[in-house]
Amino acid sequence: MGGLDPDLRDALRRAAADAESDGVRLRVNSGWRSPEHQRRLLRDAIARHGSPDEAARWVATPETSAHVSGEAVDIGPPEAAAWLSDHGAAYGLCQIYRNEPWHFELRPDAVGNGCPPMYADPTEDPRMRP
């Protein structure tokens, strides 16, 4: 989990220990990414989805990606992401996008207030605008 924000890493470790107690193993499928790796993912998404606008629903630019800044993780397998979606607010871990049930970011206020409303996809997130 190198490159991740230390608070995010600590929250993930606490959540993973509790998930394990429930028989669920959390796996970080993707954490910190280099700008070059993010650029490659974006190029691949444009090729797969046919346009930069459609690709933006799934992959951020290196300049806006929370993965590049170490502030996001993708969790698997699906049952682990579902567990974290159900229990993550207790650790400040929130699903941010409805179309990406695997993508979580740290929202410390969620511990007391619950997770904020999700965006439908990254195109609705003001942080994704250049």
PDB file of C-alpha atoms in Angstrom:
ATOM      1  CA  MET A   1       0.000   0.000   0.000  1.00  0.00           C
ATOM      2  CA  GLY A   2       2.932   2.256  -0.713  1.00  0.00           C
ATOM      3  CA  GLY A   3       2.174   5.768  -1.870  1.00  0.00           C
ATOM      4  CA  LEU A   4      -1.176   5.919  -0.067  1.00  0.00           C
ATOM      5  CA  ASP A   5      -2.113   8.703   2.303  1.00  0.00           C
ATOM      6  CA  PRO A   6      -1.185   7.396   5.798  1.00  0.00           C
ATOM      7  CA  ASP A   7      -4.655   8.089   7.217  1.00  0.00           C
ATOM      8  CA  LEU A   8      -6.270   6.192   4.347  1.00  0.00           C
ATOM      9  CA  ARG A   9      -3.862   3.296   4.865  1.00  0.00           C
ATOM     10  CA  ASP A  10      -4.632   3.182   8.616  1.00  0.00           C
ATOM     11  CA  ALA A  11      -8.401   3.255   8.032  1.00  0.00           C
ATOM     12  CA  LEU A  12      -8.053   0.426   5.507  1.00  0.00           C
ATOM     13  CA  ARG A  13      -6.048  -1.681   7.954  1.00  0.00           C
ATOM     14  CA  ARG A  14      -8.683  -1.241  10.679  1.00  0.00           C
ATOM     15  CA  ALA A  15     -11.514  -2.031   8.262  1.00  0.00           C
ATOM     16  CA  ALA A  16      -9.667  -5.063   6.869  1.00  0.00           C
ATOM     17  CA  ALA A  17      -9.186  -6.503  10.363  1.00  0.00           C
ATOM     18  CA  ASP A  18     -12.893  -6.142  11.144  1.00  0.00           C
ATOM     19  CA  ALA A  19     -13.937  -7.483   7.755  1.00  0.00           C
ATOM     20  CA  GLU A  20     -11.711 -10.510   8.364  1.00  0.00           C
ATOM     21  CA  SER A  21     -13.626 -11.103  11.618  1.00  0.00           C
ATOM     22  CA  ASP A  22     -16.765 -11.239   9.474  1.00  0.00           C
ATOM     23  CA  GLY A  23     -15.135 -13.726   7.113  1.00  0.00           C
ATOM     24  CA  VAL A  24     -14.468 -11.176   4.364  1.00  0.00           C
ATOM     25  CA  ARG A  25     -11.010 -10.480   3.005  1.00  0.00           C
ATOM     26  CA  LEU A  26     -10.492  -6.952   1.660  1.00  0.00           C
ATOM     27  CA  ARG A  27      -7.995  -6.715  -1.170  1.00  0.00           C
ATOM     28  CA  VAL A  28      -6.654  -3.470  -2.579  1.00  0.00           C
ATOM     29  CA  ASN A  29      -6.784  -4.097  -6.326  1.00  0.00           C
ATOM     30  CA  SER A  30      -5.405  -0.660  -7.102  1.00  0.00           C
ATOM     31  CA  GLY A  31      -4.046   2.012  -4.795  1.00  0.00           C
ATOM     32  CA  TRP A  32      -1.436   4.629  -5.612  1.00  0.00           C
ATOM     33  CA  ARG A  33      -0.700   5.022  -9.328  1.00  0.00           C
ATOM     34  CA  SER A  34       2.055   6.884 -11.091  1.00  0.00           C
ATOM     35  CA  PRO A  35       0.997   9.625 -13.511  1.00  0.00           C
ATOM     36  CA  GLU A  36       2.356   7.498 -16.369  1.00  0.00           C
ATOM     37  CA  HIS A  37       0.220   4.519 -15.340  1.00  0.00           C
ATOM     38  CA  GLN A  38      -2.858   6.756 -15.053  1.00  0.00           C
ATOM     39  CA  ARG A  39      -2.179   8.186 -18.543  1.00  0.00           C
ATOM     40  CA  ARG A  40      -1.989   4.647 -19.916  1.00  0.00           C
ATOM     41  CA  LEU A  41      -5.287   3.717 -18.217  1.00  0.00           C
ATOM     42  CA  LEU A  42      -6.908   6.822 -19.696  1.00  0.00           C
ATOM     43  CA  ARG A  43      -5.616   6.066 -23.206  1.00  0.00           C
ATOM     44  CA  ASP A  44      -6.945   2.506 -22.905  1.00  0.00           C
ATOM     45  CA  ALA A  45     -10.325   3.792 -21.678  1.00  0.00           C
ATOM     46  CA  ILE A  46     -10.606   6.218 -24.604  1.00  0.00           C
ATOM     47  CA  ALA A  47      -9.887   3.369 -27.021  1.00  0.00           C
ATOM     48  CA  ARG A  48     -12.389   1.070 -25.270  1.00  0.00           C
ATOM     49  CA  HIS A  49     -15.193   3.622 -24.810  1.00  0.00           C
ATOM     50  CA  GLY A  50     -14.706   5.507 -28.076  1.00  0.00           C
ATOM     51  CA  SER A  51     -14.278   9.058 -26.797  1.00  0.00           C
ATOM     52  CA  PRO A  52     -12.593  11.101 -24.078  1.00  0.00           C
ATOM     53  CA  ASP A  53     -16.003  12.169 -22.746  1.00  0.00           C
ATOM     54  CA  GLU A  54     -17.207   8.583 -22.292  1.00  0.00           C
ATOM     55  CA  ALA A  55     -13.841   7.458 -20.890  1.00  0.00           C
ATOM     56  CA  ALA A  56     -14.084  10.239 -18.267  1.00  0.00           C
ATOM     57  CA  ARG A  57     -16.982   8.333 -16.687  1.00  0.00           C
ATOM     58  CA  TRP A  58     -14.454   5.660 -15.694  1.00  0.00           C
ATOM     59  CA  VAL A  59     -10.891   7.013 -15.673  1.00  0.00           C
ATOM     60  CA  ALA A  60      -9.537  10.344 -14.434  1.00  0.00           C
ATOM     61  CA  THR A  61      -6.631  12.283 -15.857  1.00  0.00           C
ATOM     62  CA  PRO A  62      -3.314  12.061 -14.005  1.00  0.00           C
ATOM     63  CA  GLU A  63      -3.869  15.637 -12.845  1.00  0.00           C
ATOM     64  CA  THR A  64      -7.236  14.889 -11.213  1.00  0.00           C
ATOM     65  CA  SER A  65      -6.942  11.226 -10.183  1.00  0.00           C
ATOM     66  CA  ALA A  66      -7.297  10.509  -6.473  1.00  0.00           C
ATOM     67  CA  HIS A  67      -5.200   7.395  -7.143  1.00  0.00           C
ATOM     68  CA  VAL A  68      -2.248   9.481  -8.338  1.00  0.00           C
ATOM     69  CA  SER A  69      -2.462  11.614  -5.197  1.00  0.00           C
ATOM     70  CA  GLY A  70      -2.638   8.470  -3.023  1.00  0.00           C
ATOM     71  CA  GLU A  71      -6.150   9.278  -1.807  1.00  0.00           C
ATOM     72  CA  ALA A  72      -8.150   6.393  -3.346  1.00  0.00           C
ATOM     73  CA  VAL A  73      -8.221   2.629  -3.487  1.00  0.00           C
ATOM     74  CA  ASP A  74     -10.109   0.095  -5.545  1.00  0.00           C
ATOM     75  CA  ILE A  75     -11.289  -2.819  -3.394  1.00  0.00           C
ATOM     76  CA  GLY A  76     -12.041  -6.377  -4.418  1.00  0.00           C
ATOM     77  CA  PRO A  77     -13.433  -8.933  -4.668  1.00  0.00           C
ATOM     78  CA  PRO A  78     -17.049  -7.748  -5.091  1.00  0.00           C
ATOM     79  CA  GLU A  79     -18.143  -9.119  -1.706  1.00  0.00           C
ATOM     80  CA  ALA A  80     -15.334  -7.162  -0.036  1.00  0.00           C
ATOM     81  CA  ALA A  81     -16.375  -3.942  -1.788  1.00  0.00           C
ATOM     82  CA  ALA A  82     -19.965  -4.636  -0.703  1.00  0.00           C
ATOM     83  CA  TRP A  83     -18.821  -5.142   2.907  1.00  0.00           C
ATOM     84  CA  LEU A  84     -16.899  -1.881   2.809  1.00  0.00           C
ATOM     85  CA  SER A  85     -19.848  -0.076   1.242  1.00  0.00           C
ATOM     86  CA  ASP A  86     -22.025  -1.285   4.139  1.00  0.00           C
ATOM     87  CA  HIS A  87     -19.495  -0.692   6.952  1.00  0.00           C
ATOM     88  CA  GLY A  88     -16.954   1.783   5.590  1.00  0.00           C
ATOM     89  CA  ALA A  89     -18.420   4.963   7.096  1.00  0.00           C
ATOM     90  CA  ALA A  90     -17.366   3.697  10.551  1.00  0.00           C
ATOM     91  CA  TYR A  91     -13.757   3.993   9.326  1.00  0.00           C
ATOM     92  CA  GLY A  92     -14.286   7.104   7.202  1.00  0.00           C
ATOM     93  CA  LEU A  93     -14.097   5.009   4.016  1.00  0.00           C
ATOM     94  CA  CYS A  94     -16.706   5.952   1.452  1.00  0.00           C
ATOM     95  CA  GLN A  95     -17.737   4.829  -1.994  1.00  0.00           C
ATOM     96  CA  ILE A  96     -17.625   8.002  -4.081  1.00  0.00           C
ATOM     97  CA  TYR A  97     -19.144   6.983  -7.436  1.00  0.00           C
ATOM     98  CA  ARG A  98     -22.296   4.923  -7.968  1.00  0.00           C
ATOM     99  CA  ASN A  99     -20.860   3.392 -11.145  1.00  0.00           C
ATOM    100  CA  GLU A 100     -17.668   2.254  -9.351  1.00  0.00           C
ATOM    101  CA  PRO A 101     -18.653   0.139  -6.330  1.00  0.00           C
ATOM    102  CA  TRP A 102     -14.980  -0.764  -5.842  1.00  0.00           C
ATOM    103  CA  HIS A 103     -13.641   2.842  -5.527  1.00  0.00           C
ATOM    104  CA  PHE A 104     -13.225   4.202  -1.973  1.00  0.00           C
ATOM    105  CA  GLU A 105     -11.767   7.377  -0.548  1.00  0.00           C
ATOM    106  CA  LEU A 106     -11.232   8.602   2.989  1.00  0.00           C
ATOM    107  CA  ARG A 107     -13.868  10.996   4.312  1.00  0.00           C
ATOM    108  CA  PRO A 108     -13.066  11.400   8.048  1.00  0.00           C
ATOM    109  CA  ASP A 109     -16.365  13.218   8.722  1.00  0.00           C
ATOM    110  CA  ALA A 110     -18.202  10.043   7.682  1.00  0.00           C
ATOM    111  CA  VAL A 111     -17.338   8.457  11.029  1.00  0.00           C
ATOM    112  CA  GLY A 112     -19.847  10.723  12.765  1.00  0.00           C
ATOM    113  CA  ASN A 113     -22.049  11.827   9.886  1.00  0.00           C
ATOM    114  CA  GLY A 114     -22.134   8.951   7.399  1.00  0.00           C
ATOM    115  CA  CYS A 115     -20.772   9.058   3.883  1.00  0.00           C
ATOM    116  CA  PRO A 116     -21.705  11.962   1.630  1.00  0.00           C
ATOM    117  CA  PRO A 117     -24.080  11.370  -1.293  1.00  0.00           C
ATOM    118  CA  MET A 118     -22.405   9.572  -4.169  1.00  0.00           C
ATOM    119  CA  TYR A 119     -21.831  11.050  -7.582  1.00  0.00           C
ATOM    120  CA  ALA A 120     -23.328   9.018 -10.436  1.00  0.00           C
ATOM    121  CA  ASP A 121     -19.847   8.857 -11.981  1.00  0.00           C
ATOM    122  CA  PRO A 122     -16.640  10.918 -11.987  1.00  0.00           C
ATOM    123  CA  THR A 123     -17.995  13.409 -14.529  1.00  0.00           C
ATOM    124  CA  GLU A 124     -20.231  14.812 -11.745  1.00  0.00           C
ATOM    125  CA  ASP A 125     -17.312  15.255  -9.324  1.00  0.00           C
ATOM    126  CA  PRO A 126     -16.089  18.887  -9.332  1.00  0.00           C
ATOM    127  CA  ARG A 127     -12.567  17.654  -8.518  1.00  0.00           C
ATOM    128  CA  MET A 128     -12.396  15.993 -11.935  1.00  0.00           C
ATOM    129  CA  ARG A 129     -12.720  19.255 -13.840  1.00  0.00           C
ATOM    130  CA  PRO A 130      -9.452  20.739 -15.044  1.00  0.00           C
TER     131      PRO A 130
END
